[in-house]
Tab-separated table of C-alpha atoms and ligand atoms in Angstrom:
chain	number	residue	atom	x	y	z
A	24	MET	CA	-23.065	-44.345	70.541
A	25	LYS	CA	-22.932	-43.092	74.066
A	26	ALA	CA	-25.808	-45.335	75.090
A	27	ASP	CA	-23.970	-48.331	73.641
A	28	SER	CA	-20.842	-47.561	75.483
A	29	GLU	CA	-22.778	-47.047	78.689
A	30	MET	CA	-24.498	-50.407	78.227
A	31	ASN	CA	-21.231	-52.093	77.490
A	32	ALA	CA	-19.708	-50.342	80.425
A	33	GLU	CA	-22.028	-52.278	82.714
A	34	LYS	CA	-20.907	-55.623	81.441
A	35	PRO	CA	-17.353	-55.484	82.734
A	36	SER	CA	-18.637	-54.487	86.138
A	37	LYS	CA	-20.836	-57.593	86.203
A	38	ALA	CA	-17.843	-59.541	85.042
A	39	ALA	CA	-15.807	-57.983	87.773
A	40	ASN	CA	-18.437	-59.078	90.295
A	41	SER	CA	-18.243	-62.596	88.900
A	42	THR	CA	-14.493	-62.477	89.226
A	43	THR	CA	-14.788	-61.770	92.900
A	44	ALA	CA	-17.016	-64.854	93.156
A	45	GLN	CA	-14.262	-67.063	91.737
A	46	PRO	CA	-13.140	-68.678	95.045
A	47	SER	CA	-16.694	-69.964	95.672
A	48	THR	CA	-16.754	-71.321	92.066
A	49	LYS	CA	-13.624	-73.289	92.777
A	50	ALA	CA	-15.024	-74.389	96.102
A	51	ALA	CA	-18.053	-75.761	94.288
A	52	GLY	CA	-15.647	-77.938	92.316
A	53	ARG	CA	-16.894	-76.855	88.888
A	54	GLY	CA	-13.557	-75.449	87.586
A	55	LEU	CA	-11.906	-76.384	84.312
A	56	GLU	CA	-9.713	-78.902	86.144
A	57	TYR	CA	-12.838	-80.603	87.529
A	58	ARG	CA	-14.419	-80.818	84.094
A	59	ILE	CA	-11.281	-82.280	82.515
A	60	ALA	CA	-11.119	-84.875	85.304
A	61	LEU	CA	-14.770	-85.724	84.670
A	62	ALA	CA	-14.148	-86.055	80.931
A	63	PHE	CA	-11.098	-88.218	81.656
A	64	GLY	CA	-13.339	-90.379	83.883
A	65	PHE	CA	-15.894	-90.902	81.153
A	66	MET	CA	-13.255	-91.567	78.558
A	67	SER	CA	-10.970	-93.892	80.559
A	68	PHE	CA	-12.413	-95.078	83.882
A	69	ILE	CA	-15.861	-96.035	82.598
A	70	PRO	CA	-14.453	-98.160	79.693
A	71	ILE	CA	-12.359	-100.060	82.272
A	72	LEU	CA	-15.482	-100.715	84.333
A	73	LEU	CA	-17.260	-101.891	81.189
A	74	LEU	CA	-14.418	-104.283	80.411
A	75	VAL	CA	-14.496	-105.721	83.920
A	76	TRP	CA	-18.276	-106.056	83.690
A	77	ALA	CA	-18.009	-107.775	80.267
A	78	MET	CA	-15.377	-110.216	81.468
A	79	LEU	CA	-17.396	-111.145	84.533
A	80	ASN	CA	-20.534	-111.690	82.495
A	81	GLN	CA	-18.779	-113.118	79.428
A	82	ILE	CA	-20.216	-110.432	77.175
A	83	ASP	CA	-19.235	-110.351	73.528
A	84	LEU	CA	-16.175	-108.109	72.860
A	85	SER	CA	-17.854	-106.249	69.993
A	86	VAL	CA	-20.646	-105.160	72.348
A	87	VAL	CA	-17.977	-103.931	74.767
A	88	ILE	CA	-16.239	-101.941	72.041
A	89	ILE	CA	-19.525	-100.343	71.046
A	90	LEU	CA	-20.237	-99.436	74.688
A	91	VAL	CA	-16.682	-97.990	75.128
A	92	ALA	CA	-17.037	-95.885	71.962
A	93	PHE	CA	-20.478	-94.754	73.136
A	94	SER	CA	-19.143	-93.717	76.575
A	95	ALA	CA	-16.261	-91.798	74.914
A	96	PHE	CA	-18.774	-90.022	72.702
A	97	VAL	CA	-20.988	-89.176	75.708
A	98	GLY	CA	-17.912	-87.885	77.595
A	99	TYR	CA	-16.944	-85.641	74.679
A	100	PHE	CA	-20.513	-84.525	74.013
A	101	LEU	CA	-21.311	-83.622	77.613
A	102	ILE	CA	-18.037	-82.062	78.756
A	103	ALA	CA	-15.216	-81.674	76.221
A	104	ARG	CA	-17.459	-80.295	73.446
A	105	ARG	CA	-18.688	-77.505	75.669
A	106	MET	CA	-15.128	-76.526	76.582
A	107	VAL	CA	-13.992	-76.581	72.971
A	108	LYS	CA	-17.013	-74.514	71.969
A	109	SER	CA	-16.234	-71.887	74.636
A	110	VAL	CA	-12.620	-71.645	73.490
A	111	LEU	CA	-13.736	-71.326	69.869
A	112	THR	CA	-16.159	-68.531	70.798
A	113	ILE	CA	-13.358	-66.546	72.437
A	114	VAL	CA	-10.991	-67.241	69.527
A	115	ASP	CA	-13.633	-66.060	67.025
A	116	SER	CA	-14.169	-62.816	68.947
A	117	ALA	CA	-10.412	-62.215	69.225
A	118	ARG	CA	-10.050	-62.803	65.492
A	119	ALA	CA	-12.845	-60.327	64.789
A	120	VAL	CA	-11.107	-57.660	66.916
A	121	THR	CA	-7.754	-58.156	65.173
A	122	SER	CA	-9.416	-57.864	61.751
A	123	GLY	CA	-10.752	-54.418	62.709
A	124	GLU	CA	-14.399	-55.326	63.337
A	125	LYS	CA	-16.330	-53.737	66.161
A	126	PRO	CA	-15.656	-55.887	69.278
A	127	LYS	CA	-18.564	-58.109	70.367
A	128	THR	CA	-19.285	-59.184	73.902
A	129	VAL	CA	-18.519	-62.882	74.409
A	130	GLU	CA	-21.659	-64.393	75.934
A	131	LEU	CA	-20.260	-67.106	78.234
A	132	THR	CA	-21.907	-67.838	81.540
A	133	ASP	CA	-19.505	-70.654	82.479
A	134	GLN	CA	-18.440	-70.512	86.091
A	135	ASN	CA	-14.954	-71.720	85.362
A	136	GLU	CA	-11.633	-70.509	83.981
A	137	LEU	CA	-13.087	-70.200	80.453
A	138	GLY	CA	-15.908	-68.030	81.795
A	139	GLU	CA	-13.312	-65.913	83.599
A	140	LEU	CA	-11.243	-65.706	80.381
A	141	ALA	CA	-14.356	-64.529	78.508
A	142	ARG	CA	-15.035	-61.843	81.113
A	143	VAL	CA	-11.415	-60.616	80.997
A	144	PHE	CA	-11.646	-60.608	77.200
A	145	ASN	CA	-14.863	-58.568	77.389
A	146	ARG	CA	-13.210	-56.089	79.728
A	147	ILE	CA	-10.218	-55.693	77.410
A	148	THR	CA	-12.391	-55.236	74.303
A	149	HIS	CA	-14.588	-52.756	76.153
A	150	ASP	CA	-11.526	-50.722	77.216
A	151	LEU	CA	-10.250	-50.958	73.666
A	152	GLU	CA	-13.573	-49.765	72.298
A	153	HIS	CA	-13.548	-46.873	74.761
A	154	LYS	CA	-10.022	-45.892	73.694
A	155	VAL	CA	-10.986	-46.105	70.019
A	156	GLU	CA	-13.969	-43.827	70.690
A	157	GLU	CA	-11.700	-41.366	72.506
A	158	LEU	CA	-9.210	-41.457	69.638
A	159	GLU	CA	-11.984	-40.957	67.095
A	160	SER	CA	-13.323	-38.027	69.100
A	161	SER	CA	-9.802	-36.476	69.291
A	162	ARG	CA	-9.366	-37.051	65.566
A	163	GLN	CA	-12.654	-35.294	64.810
A	164	LEU	CA	-11.648	-32.474	67.137
A	165	VAL	CA	-8.277	-31.960	65.450
A	166	LYS	CA	-9.987	-32.188	62.036
A	167	ARG	CA	-12.535	-29.528	62.995
A	168	LEU	CA	-9.805	-27.354	64.458
A	169	LEU	CA	-7.627	-27.647	61.351
A	170	SER	CA	-10.607	-26.959	59.097
A	171	ARG	CA	-11.520	-23.792	60.999
A	172	ILE	CA	-7.919	-22.623	61.100
A	173	GLY	CA	-7.617	-23.381	57.386
A	174	THR	CA	-10.693	-21.243	56.662
A	175	ALA	CA	-9.229	-18.412	58.708
A	176	ILE	CA	-5.929	-18.613	56.865
A	177	VAL	CA	-7.711	-18.494	53.491
A	178	SER	CA	-9.638	-15.390	54.568
A	179	TYR	CA	-6.496	-14.073	56.240
A	180	GLU	CA	-6.975	-10.609	57.568
A	181	GLY	CA	-4.244	-10.585	60.127
A	182	ILE	CA	-2.452	-12.524	62.805
A	183	ASP	CA	-4.974	-11.384	65.440
A	184	GLN	CA	-7.817	-13.155	63.672
A	185	ILE	CA	-5.863	-16.419	63.514
A	186	LEU	CA	-4.678	-16.228	67.120
A	187	SER	CA	-8.203	-15.511	68.311
A	188	LEU	CA	-9.561	-18.450	66.351
A	189	ILE	CA	-6.887	-20.831	67.637
A	190	LEU	CA	-7.437	-19.733	71.236
A	191	GLU	CA	-11.215	-20.054	71.035
A	192	ASN	CA	-11.110	-23.486	69.432
A	193	ALA	CA	-8.359	-24.832	71.667
A	194	ALA	CA	-10.194	-23.699	74.813
A	195	GLY	CA	-13.480	-25.106	73.495
A	196	ALA	CA	-11.857	-28.409	72.536
A	197	LEU	CA	-10.331	-28.766	75.988
A	198	ASP	CA	-13.692	-28.077	77.625
A	199	ALA	CA	-12.310	-24.897	79.213
A	200	GLN	CA	-14.388	-21.812	79.999
A	201	LEU	CA	-11.568	-19.261	79.736
A	202	GLY	CA	-8.458	-18.906	77.624
A	203	SER	CA	-5.659	-16.346	77.357
A	204	LEU	CA	-2.698	-15.765	75.114
A	205	LEU	CA	-0.018	-13.603	76.690
A	206	LEU	CA	3.121	-12.339	74.968
A	207	VAL	CA	6.453	-11.289	76.429
A	208	ASP	CA	7.368	-7.625	76.542
A	209	GLY	CA	11.120	-8.164	76.362
A	210	GLU	CA	12.029	-4.636	77.415
A	211	LYS	CA	10.041	-4.689	80.617
A	212	GLN	CA	10.417	-8.413	81.312
A	213	GLU	CA	6.643	-8.632	81.612
A	214	LEU	CA	3.773	-10.435	79.944
A	215	TYR	CA	0.808	-8.663	78.415
A	216	VAL	CA	-2.545	-10.079	77.282
A	217	LYS	CA	-2.547	-10.310	73.503
A	218	MET	CA	-5.808	-12.228	73.260
A	219	SER	CA	-8.418	-13.597	75.629
A	220	TRP	CA	-11.515	-15.731	75.188
A	221	SER	CA	-14.365	-16.451	77.537
A	222	ARG	CA	-17.269	-18.830	76.960
A	223	ASP	CA	-19.519	-16.762	79.244
A	224	GLY	CA	-18.394	-13.251	78.320
A	225	VAL	CA	-15.997	-12.636	81.218
A	226	SER	CA	-14.003	-9.551	80.299
A	227	SER	CA	-10.240	-9.253	80.472
A	228	ALA	CA	-8.587	-6.928	82.951
A	229	PRO	CA	-7.009	-3.961	81.145
A	230	GLY	CA	-3.373	-3.407	81.994
A	231	TYR	CA	-2.723	-6.889	83.409
A	232	ARG	CA	1.067	-7.292	83.118
A	233	PRO	CA	2.572	-9.992	85.341
A	234	LYS	CA	6.357	-10.085	85.675
A	235	LEU	CA	8.208	-13.067	84.205
A	236	GLY	CA	8.259	-15.727	86.932
A	237	GLU	CA	5.183	-14.292	88.674
A	238	GLY	CA	2.147	-16.591	89.036
A	239	VAL	CA	1.354	-19.529	86.766
A	240	VAL	CA	1.702	-17.645	83.457
A	241	GLY	CA	4.884	-15.867	84.535
A	242	TRP	CA	6.468	-19.094	85.770
A	243	VAL	CA	5.626	-21.024	82.586
A	244	SER	CA	6.975	-18.216	80.418
A	245	ARG	CA	10.241	-17.900	82.354
A	246	GLU	CA	10.857	-21.636	82.753
A	247	GLY	CA	9.585	-22.607	79.296
A	248	LYS	CA	7.776	-25.623	80.783
A	249	PRO	CA	4.061	-26.494	80.801
A	250	MET	CA	2.105	-26.489	84.039
A	251	ARG	CA	-1.128	-28.110	85.215
A	252	SER	CA	-2.338	-26.487	88.384
A	253	THR	CA	-5.135	-24.397	89.870
A	254	ALA	CA	-5.580	-20.644	89.506
A	255	LYS	CA	-8.177	-17.884	89.572
A	256	PRO	CA	-9.387	-16.139	86.374
A	257	GLU	CA	-7.510	-12.957	87.365
A	258	ASN	CA	-4.234	-14.934	87.211
A	259	LEU	CA	-4.893	-15.351	83.468
A	260	GLY	CA	-5.678	-11.680	82.875
A	261	PHE	CA	-9.440	-11.646	83.519
A	262	THR	CA	-11.247	-9.193	85.783
A	263	ALA	CA	-10.877	-9.853	89.507
A	264	GLY	CA	-13.806	-11.608	91.158
A	265	SER	CA	-15.015	-13.209	87.921
A	266	GLY	CA	-14.744	-16.698	89.404
A	267	GLY	CA	-13.170	-18.937	92.001
A	268	GLU	CA	-10.130	-21.142	91.672
A	269	GLY	CA	-10.312	-23.542	88.734
A	270	ALA	CA	-8.118	-26.099	86.992
A	271	VAL	CA	-5.554	-24.426	84.759
A	272	LEU	CA	-3.337	-25.675	81.950
A	273	CYS	CA	-0.596	-23.335	80.790
A	274	VAL	CA	1.947	-24.063	78.030
A	275	PRO	CA	4.841	-21.905	76.814
A	276	LEU	CA	5.046	-20.334	73.340
A	277	LYS	CA	8.631	-21.210	72.598
A	278	LEU	CA	10.760	-20.829	69.515
A	279	ARG	CA	14.328	-22.122	69.524
A	280	GLU	CA	14.392	-21.967	73.345
A	281	HIS	CA	13.258	-18.356	73.178
A	282	SER	CA	10.076	-17.623	75.105
A	283	LEU	CA	7.493	-15.589	73.171
A	284	GLY	CA	4.700	-15.972	75.734
A	285	VAL	CA	2.143	-18.512	76.958
A	286	ILE	CA	-1.281	-19.969	76.215
A	287	ALA	CA	-3.401	-20.714	79.287
A	288	VAL	CA	-6.860	-22.295	79.580
A	289	LEU	CA	-8.997	-22.606	82.681
A	290	ARG	CA	-11.873	-24.867	83.745
A	291	GLU	CA	-14.239	-23.430	86.333
A	292	ARG	CA	-14.117	-26.568	88.469
A	293	ALA	CA	-10.796	-27.134	90.201
A	294	ASP	CA	-11.456	-30.905	90.417
A	295	LYS	CA	-11.778	-31.215	86.611
A	296	THR	CA	-8.040	-31.337	86.184
A	297	PHE	CA	-6.364	-31.421	82.774
A	298	THR	CA	-4.744	-34.646	81.590
A	299	GLU	CA	-1.386	-35.342	80.018
A	300	ASP	CA	-3.182	-35.685	76.645
A	301	ASP	CA	-4.686	-32.193	77.064
A	302	GLU	CA	-1.200	-30.845	77.783
A	303	SER	CA	0.177	-32.615	74.732
A	304	LEU	CA	-2.585	-31.212	72.445
A	305	LEU	CA	-2.158	-27.635	73.664
A	306	GLY	CA	1.636	-28.053	73.530
A	307	SER	CA	1.500	-29.062	69.832
A	308	LEU	CA	-0.761	-26.147	69.055
A	309	SER	CA	1.471	-23.710	70.919
A	310	SER	CA	4.486	-24.731	68.789
A	311	GLN	CA	2.517	-23.821	65.654
A	312	VAL	CA	1.317	-20.562	67.191
A	313	ALA	CA	4.901	-19.631	68.115
A	314	VAL	CA	6.012	-20.231	64.516
A	315	ALA	CA	3.051	-18.186	63.196
A	316	ILE	CA	3.870	-15.265	65.509
A	317	GLU	CA	7.546	-15.334	64.563
A	318	ASN	CA	6.712	-15.504	60.837
A	319	TYR	CA	4.305	-12.632	61.221
A	320	ARG	CA	6.981	-10.527	62.922
A	321	LEU	CA	9.533	-11.400	60.241
A	322	ASN	CA	7.036	-10.581	57.485
A	323	LEU	CA	6.214	-7.331	59.191
A	324	ASP	CA	9.918	-6.398	59.311
A	325	MET	CA	10.326	-7.388	55.670
A	326	GLU	CA	7.233	-5.450	54.643
A	327	ARG	CA	8.391	-2.395	56.593
A	328	THR	CA	11.711	-2.552	54.769
A	329	TYR	CA	9.913	-2.858	51.410
A	330	VAL	CA	7.593	0.069	52.187
A	331	GLU	CA	10.599	2.181	53.186
A	332	THR	CA	12.272	1.223	49.902
A	333	ILE	CA	9.200	2.266	47.894
A	334	MET	CA	8.975	5.542	49.809
A	335	ALA	CA	12.651	6.119	49.005
A	336	LEU	CA	11.880	5.409	45.332
A	337	ALA	CA	9.112	8.029	45.384
A	338	ILE	CA	11.573	10.564	46.808
A	339	ALA	CA	14.170	9.525	44.210
A	340	VAL	CA	11.648	10.219	41.417
A	341	GLU	CA	10.987	13.689	42.794
A	342	ALA	CA	14.696	14.372	43.199
A	343	LYS	CA	15.126	14.051	39.413
A	344	ASP	CA	12.898	17.035	38.856
A	345	PRO	CA	13.534	20.070	41.068
A	346	TYR	CA	10.107	21.488	40.145
A	347	SER	CA	8.291	18.575	41.717
A	348	ALA	CA	10.108	18.642	45.079
A	349	GLY	CA	7.611	17.949	47.883
A	350	HIS	CA	4.767	17.403	45.393
A	351	SER	CA	3.927	13.828	46.436
A	352	LYS	CA	3.905	14.653	50.122
A	353	ARG	CA	1.554	17.562	49.518
A	354	VAL	CA	-0.766	15.452	47.353
A	355	GLY	CA	-0.963	12.943	50.236
A	356	PHE	CA	-1.731	15.761	52.664
A	357	TYR	CA	-4.533	17.175	50.493
A	358	ALA	CA	-5.991	13.739	49.738
A	359	MET	CA	-6.082	12.880	53.433
A	360	HIS	CA	-7.926	16.126	54.243
A	361	ILE	CA	-10.436	15.626	51.434
A	362	GLY	CA	-11.125	12.179	52.936
A	363	LYS	CA	-11.642	13.813	56.315
A	364	GLN	CA	-14.056	16.358	54.798
A	365	LEU	CA	-16.016	13.501	53.207
A	366	GLY	CA	-16.295	11.744	56.583
A	367	LEU	CA	-14.090	8.772	55.630
A	368	ASP	CA	-12.599	6.758	58.488
A	369	ALA	CA	-9.071	7.149	59.829
A	370	GLU	CA	-7.771	4.019	58.052
A	371	THR	CA	-9.036	5.312	54.676
A	372	GLN	CA	-7.451	8.690	55.386
A	373	ARG	CA	-4.130	6.889	56.032
A	374	ILE	CA	-4.510	5.029	52.715
A	375	LEU	CA	-5.200	8.343	50.950
A	376	ASN	CA	-2.084	9.899	52.460
A	377	ASP	CA	0.096	6.914	51.405
A	378	SER	CA	-1.480	6.947	47.930
A	379	GLY	CA	-0.620	10.613	47.545
A	380	VAL	CA	2.990	10.020	48.553
A	381	LEU	CA	3.289	7.086	46.146
A	382	HIS	CA	1.005	8.150	43.281
A	383	ASP	CA	3.854	8.889	40.854
A	384	VAL	CA	6.336	6.233	42.043
A	385	GLY	CA	5.880	4.480	38.668
A	386	LYS	CA	7.793	7.368	37.026
A	387	ILE	CA	10.933	5.559	38.195
A	388	GLY	CA	10.319	3.285	35.173
A	389	ILE	CA	10.121	6.183	32.645
A	390	LYS	CA	13.190	7.285	30.697
A	391	ASP	CA	14.701	10.604	31.822
A	392	GLU	CA	14.493	12.176	28.343
A	393	ILE	CA	10.692	11.858	28.538
A	394	LEU	CA	10.322	12.404	32.260
A	395	LEU	CA	12.415	15.574	32.329
A	396	LYS	CA	11.376	16.963	28.963
A	397	THR	CA	10.369	20.615	29.364
A	398	SER	CA	8.590	20.963	26.014
A	399	ALA	CA	5.350	19.227	25.027
A	400	LEU	CA	5.478	15.416	24.698
A	401	SER	CA	4.840	13.759	21.329
A	402	PRO	CA	1.858	11.321	21.201
A	403	GLU	CA	4.277	8.338	21.488
A	404	GLU	CA	6.083	9.931	24.412
A	405	ALA	CA	2.770	10.760	26.117
A	406	LYS	CA	1.751	7.116	25.785
A	407	ILE	CA	4.985	5.997	27.448
A	408	MET	CA	4.528	8.592	30.166
A	409	GLN	CA	1.025	7.287	30.872
A	410	GLN	CA	2.548	3.926	31.743
A	411	HIS	CA	3.717	5.352	35.072
A	412	ALA	CA	0.260	4.687	36.583
A	413	VAL	CA	0.458	0.990	35.675
A	414	ILE	CA	4.112	0.660	36.737
A	415	GLY	CA	3.303	2.392	40.027
A	416	GLN	CA	0.552	-0.101	40.793
A	417	ALA	CA	2.883	-3.012	40.016
A	418	ILE	CA	5.473	-1.652	42.464
A	419	VAL	CA	3.024	-0.968	45.290
A	420	LYS	CA	0.455	-3.740	45.110
A	421	PRO	CA	2.608	-6.692	46.313
A	422	VAL	CA	2.893	-5.057	49.741
A	423	ARG	CA	0.005	-6.311	51.866
A	424	SER	CA	-0.362	-3.066	53.823
A	425	LEU	CA	-0.322	-1.047	50.561
A	426	HIS	CA	-2.690	-3.334	48.676
A	427	LYS	CA	-5.503	-0.746	48.534
A	428	VAL	CA	-3.012	2.002	47.694
A	429	GLY	CA	-2.157	0.078	44.502
A	430	ASP	CA	-5.616	0.642	42.972
A	431	LEU	CA	-5.583	4.357	43.726
A	432	VAL	CA	-2.135	4.721	42.165
A	433	HIS	CA	-3.385	2.824	39.126
A	434	TYR	CA	-6.394	5.074	38.537
A	435	HIS	CA	-5.172	8.512	39.696
A	436	HIS	CA	-5.242	9.857	36.118
A	437	GLU	CA	-8.787	8.684	35.353
A	438	LYS	CA	-11.210	11.560	34.692
A	439	PHE	CA	-14.827	11.803	35.834
A	440	ASP	CA	-16.123	12.071	32.239
A	441	GLY	CA	-14.183	8.969	31.093
A	442	SER	CA	-11.477	10.830	29.161
A	443	GLY	CA	-8.602	9.768	31.442
A	444	TYR	CA	-6.168	6.866	31.433
A	445	PRO	CA	-5.147	4.003	31.672
A	446	ALA	CA	-8.643	2.391	31.669
A	447	ALA	CA	-10.862	5.365	30.656
A	448	LEU	CA	-13.162	4.653	33.613
A	449	LYS	CA	-16.119	6.965	34.128
A	450	GLY	CA	-17.878	8.476	37.176
A	451	GLU	CA	-18.237	6.060	40.059
A	452	GLN	CA	-16.427	3.318	38.147
A	453	ILE	CA	-13.324	5.162	39.321
A	454	PRO	CA	-12.499	4.333	42.948
A	455	LEU	CA	-13.392	7.281	45.225
A	456	GLY	CA	-9.792	7.418	46.497
A	457	ALA	CA	-8.516	7.810	42.912
A	458	ARG	CA	-11.038	10.626	42.266
A	459	ILE	CA	-9.732	12.329	45.408
A	460	LEU	CA	-6.100	11.866	44.302
A	461	CYS	CA	-6.917	13.357	40.915
A	462	VAL	CA	-8.176	16.596	42.507
A	463	ALA	CA	-5.298	16.766	45.016
A	464	ASP	CA	-2.706	16.111	42.285
A	465	SER	CA	-4.195	18.695	39.907
A	466	TRP	CA	-4.472	21.338	42.622
A	467	ASP	CA	-0.829	21.001	43.613
A	468	ALA	CA	0.234	21.119	39.957
A	469	MET	CA	-1.797	24.305	39.436
A	470	VAL	CA	-0.515	26.196	42.469
A	471	THR	CA	3.190	25.381	42.042
A	472	ASP	CA	5.676	26.543	39.416
A	473	ARG	CA	6.346	24.190	36.497
A	474	PRO	CA	9.144	24.418	33.886
A	475	TYR	CA	6.627	25.381	31.223
A	476	ARG	CA	4.475	27.825	33.258
A	477	LYS	CA	4.198	29.813	36.461
A	478	ARG	CA	1.883	28.833	39.317
A	479	LEU	CA	-1.734	29.925	39.109
A	480	PRO	CA	-3.095	32.366	41.680
A	481	ILE	CA	-5.142	30.522	44.328
A	482	GLU	CA	-8.470	32.065	43.298
A	483	HIS	CA	-7.764	31.187	39.693
A	484	ALA	CA	-6.977	27.583	40.654
A	485	LYS	CA	-10.206	27.359	42.687
A	486	GLU	CA	-12.144	28.646	39.712
A	487	GLU	CA	-10.473	26.046	37.511
A	488	LEU	CA	-11.596	23.262	39.858
A	489	ARG	CA	-15.180	24.538	39.897
A	490	LYS	CA	-15.185	24.837	36.115
A	491	LEU	CA	-14.004	21.238	35.608
A	492	ALA	CA	-16.195	19.664	38.333
A	493	GLY	CA	-18.386	17.015	36.668
A	494	LYS	CA	-16.027	16.899	33.658
A	495	GLN	CA	-12.522	16.149	34.839
A	496	TYR	CA	-13.271	15.980	38.576
A	497	ASP	CA	-15.913	14.421	40.835
A	498	PRO	CA	-18.097	17.373	41.968
A	499	GLN	CA	-18.473	16.094	45.547
A	500	VAL	CA	-14.681	15.814	45.826
A	501	VAL	CA	-14.217	19.341	44.486
A	502	THR	CA	-16.771	20.677	46.992
A	503	ALA	CA	-15.024	18.864	49.858
A	504	PHE	CA	-11.616	20.142	48.780
A	505	LEU	CA	-12.745	23.767	48.390
A	506	ARG	CA	-14.344	23.534	51.848
A	507	PHE	CA	-11.005	22.316	53.253
A	508	ILE	CA	-9.124	25.175	51.536
A	509	GLU	CA	-11.600	27.758	52.819
A	510	GLU	CA	-11.531	26.380	56.360
A	511	ARG	CA	-7.756	26.459	56.218
A	512	GLU	CA	-7.722	30.042	54.988
A	513	ALA	CA	-10.111	31.032	57.788
A	514	ASN	CA	-7.950	29.188	60.268
A	515	LYS	CA	-4.825	30.946	59.033
A	516	ALA	CA	-6.538	34.276	59.397
A	517	SER	CA	-7.477	33.686	63.035
A	518	HIS	CA	-4.378	31.744	64.209
A	519	SER	CA	-0.689	32.178	63.778
A	520	GLU	CA	0.977	30.369	60.895
A	521	SER	CA	3.071	28.351	63.357
A	522	SER	CA	0.047	26.361	64.419
A	523	LEU	CA	0.351	24.286	61.275
A	524	ALA	CA	4.101	24.296	60.983
A	525	GLY	CA	5.999	21.053	61.411
A	526	ASN	CA	3.301	18.632	60.273
A	527	ASP	CA	1.859	20.514	57.368
A	528	PRO	CA	3.709	19.626	54.169
A	529	SER	CA	1.727	22.188	52.242
A	530	SER	CA	2.995	25.060	54.369
A	531	ASP	CA	5.443	25.977	51.620
A	532	ILE	CA	2.574	27.042	49.351
A	533	SER	CA	0.181	29.767	49.948
A	534	THR	CA	-3.534	29.244	49.947
B	3	FE2	FE1	0.776	10.867	37.888
């Protein structure tokens, strides 16, 4: 494809050379006007000569007519036919272009106006072909970009992943070596680097925070207008000395005239300036990015409100029963520490804490006469009560940030030997987090007063856990929990109680 276009590219230049030779063509007297005059001569002047010659020599009129017709035919055949053929060739090529066929070069070597017309036509079709190729290439680029962005949205893991993908692909598409996405810190009236991409692994400068109006990125953000200029990599938030001045294109991230930040891309070579088309492409993309960022922020606010509502529900459930006050918070605390003992990462520990706080939120859907009943539940009532695990999952799971919490809430009453509910899962079929919750929940129930019994002494409760390890509880979870309790007891013995006060929800119970 490229070779073709390069070959074709030579033709117009030859044509252009021929164009410059036009005055000499005219001087040689071989222009279209000359040819028409010649044809006119054959078709009118020569018949007159023939008539004169026939009259002088008393030649038969029919012979004269034949000779006149013959000379007209020769005139057409030698001159007019060639002109008509040239015009038809150009017309055919023009028709082919308008019907969407690939333009063909018109092969006319005439050194006259028709030849010049053919060369101009070739130049136009070549330019057209070049533009079509450019458009096709842009179309493919946009298609690839949309496809990649689409894939990222399907496997959506967060706004950062999408922004990173957009930045990388936009910079790559624009043949840039560096790209940055900076957001506005409204409080400080500064920009900070949200995302950066480098083709050659140039690292971003930590703490780069230009003021609004400062440098290219600051100016674009404050003015809300795109800019094509030159800048050094450090002006886009990359480490100082990572390159010389290059060509930069910076567009604002604007939403309803409100500046959210900028996207900037940089080419290493300052002479490889960005075009208006490049600016337009990045501008379109930036509008979408601005909408995505705003939606993400709105969703985050909405989700935060929903999480707060669920947390309030969990507290409301506890408030119904004075015996369970603080229970959920303590279960979260224990679950988090069991996770820590088992070497689970910080994110999983956070999930365990949230799961503990929310594990019984589904009780909001259970009637008070069952929920607050102090005597033993009938089999029907017990069945209704068991629904709280399923209801709890239904409340929690729609929240993206609590998605994993939903499963743990669902299975927190499953038992290691398969005798639990609601799914009677067994052993490792039960999610580890749910096995942890089960131990934490049971422990807190054992060591606190209940309407139907007094709290168990700590040693008795420990013994109970050991006894039921492998039956009701996962043995490794029991071991981890007992280790936590023992470490805590040792810690209490060597430090003052106040060291845990304030952030230890279990401080109201004795271990
Ligand atoms: Fe429960």
